[in-house]
XYZ file of C-alpha atoms in Angstrom:
126
model
C 103.683 82.745 110.454
C 104.904 85.573 108.189
C 102.832 87.426 105.780
C 103.570 87.606 102.130
C 101.829 90.914 101.908
C 104.128 93.945 101.209
C 104.614 95.850 104.419
C 104.210 99.682 104.474
C 105.561 101.867 107.249
C 103.188 104.954 107.345
C 104.614 107.869 109.198
C 101.896 110.443 109.600
C 100.738 112.530 112.542
C 97.189 113.117 111.439
C 94.962 110.263 112.853
C 92.321 110.808 110.127
C 94.873 110.586 107.255
C 96.513 107.534 108.964
C 93.255 105.744 109.217
C 92.119 106.635 105.707
C 95.425 105.552 104.016
C 95.828 102.502 106.227
C 92.287 101.201 105.421
C 93.002 101.893 101.707
C 96.312 100.015 101.739
C 94.924 97.102 103.637
C 92.030 96.688 101.179
C 94.623 96.756 98.332
C 96.616 93.909 99.892
C 99.188 95.552 101.990
C 100.158 95.104 105.635
C 100.496 98.513 107.438
C 102.567 99.590 110.423
C 102.190 103.229 111.427
C 104.026 105.794 113.499
C 102.603 109.201 114.625
C 106.013 110.973 114.686
C 109.551 110.752 113.488
C 110.898 109.296 116.693
C 108.345 106.411 116.707
C 109.099 105.855 113.001
C 112.611 104.925 113.767
C 111.651 102.329 116.430
C 108.814 101.036 114.215
C 111.242 100.635 111.303
C 113.480 98.443 113.386
C 110.681 96.216 114.704
C 108.462 96.044 111.474
C 111.102 95.757 108.731
C 108.940 97.397 106.018
C 109.174 96.869 102.302
C 108.429 100.614 101.672
C 108.012 103.703 103.802
C 105.685 106.705 103.457
C 106.577 109.941 105.350
C 104.791 113.109 106.102
C 107.261 115.889 106.730
C 105.812 118.183 109.503
C 105.355 116.076 112.594
C 105.978 116.352 116.250
C 109.357 115.386 117.953
C 111.126 114.747 114.712
C 110.098 115.648 111.071
C 109.914 113.081 108.278
C 113.227 114.205 106.684
C 115.058 113.863 109.983
C 113.523 110.450 110.648
C 114.327 109.184 107.168
C 117.930 110.375 107.486
C 118.283 108.426 110.755
C 116.642 105.318 109.227
C 118.971 105.508 106.253
C 121.863 105.116 108.716
C 120.439 101.977 110.239
C 121.190 98.440 109.006
C 118.979 97.880 106.025
C 117.723 101.404 106.027
C 119.316 102.373 102.719
C 117.551 99.439 100.995
C 113.980 100.349 101.728
C 112.305 102.719 99.286
C 110.612 105.792 100.696
C 107.898 108.165 99.469
C 107.161 111.656 100.835
C 103.467 112.393 101.122
C 103.129 115.965 102.396
C 101.477 119.323 101.692
C 104.901 120.958 101.774
C 106.420 121.811 98.460
C 109.372 123.905 99.701
C 112.438 123.274 97.617
C 114.623 122.745 100.676
C 112.506 119.695 101.665
C 112.351 118.388 98.072
C 116.151 118.659 97.815
C 116.696 116.900 101.098
C 114.245 114.110 100.048
C 116.125 113.737 96.809
C 119.495 113.420 98.702
C 118.013 110.635 100.781
C 116.933 108.748 97.743
C 113.167 109.192 97.988
C 111.442 107.462 95.086
C 108.542 109.924 94.950
C 107.501 113.270 96.445
C 103.659 113.457 96.386
C 101.703 116.451 97.492
C 98.533 115.457 99.445
C 96.416 118.160 97.879
C 97.304 116.959 94.385
C 96.961 113.192 94.735
C 94.167 110.742 95.392
C 94.507 107.618 97.554
C 94.411 105.147 94.513
C 97.351 107.115 92.981
C 99.371 106.724 96.191
C 98.737 102.897 96.165
C 99.600 102.827 92.412
C 102.892 104.597 93.091
C 103.696 102.124 95.880
C 102.952 99.255 93.531
C 105.111 100.746 90.806
C 108.045 101.262 93.182
C 107.738 97.729 94.592
C 107.337 96.197 91.058
C 103.952 94.642 91.993
């Protein structure tokens, strides 16, 4: 049986942030698959086929930009919208994210959980 809930791939290495955001998304009607680093994000993308992806940038093994770049090269990877949710505001990361077609670049310190969910819904047209 497949779910008709939109599926979010959450790529975040902070267990507390992952738990907090996952719980909030689930309560708002989303299905969540998570990955604690960029390498696992790539395999999780392949197995979960998300409707949207959320990436932190600084993570072990492979950062969010590198992981997104690899996912964009996979079958269907260009079609899935992505959001960056990070505390980094460096212009090089913002530029790289824009080049990869990121729909939103959100700074954790400046955004509340409901705003993240609203942005996801806006991007998915829900």
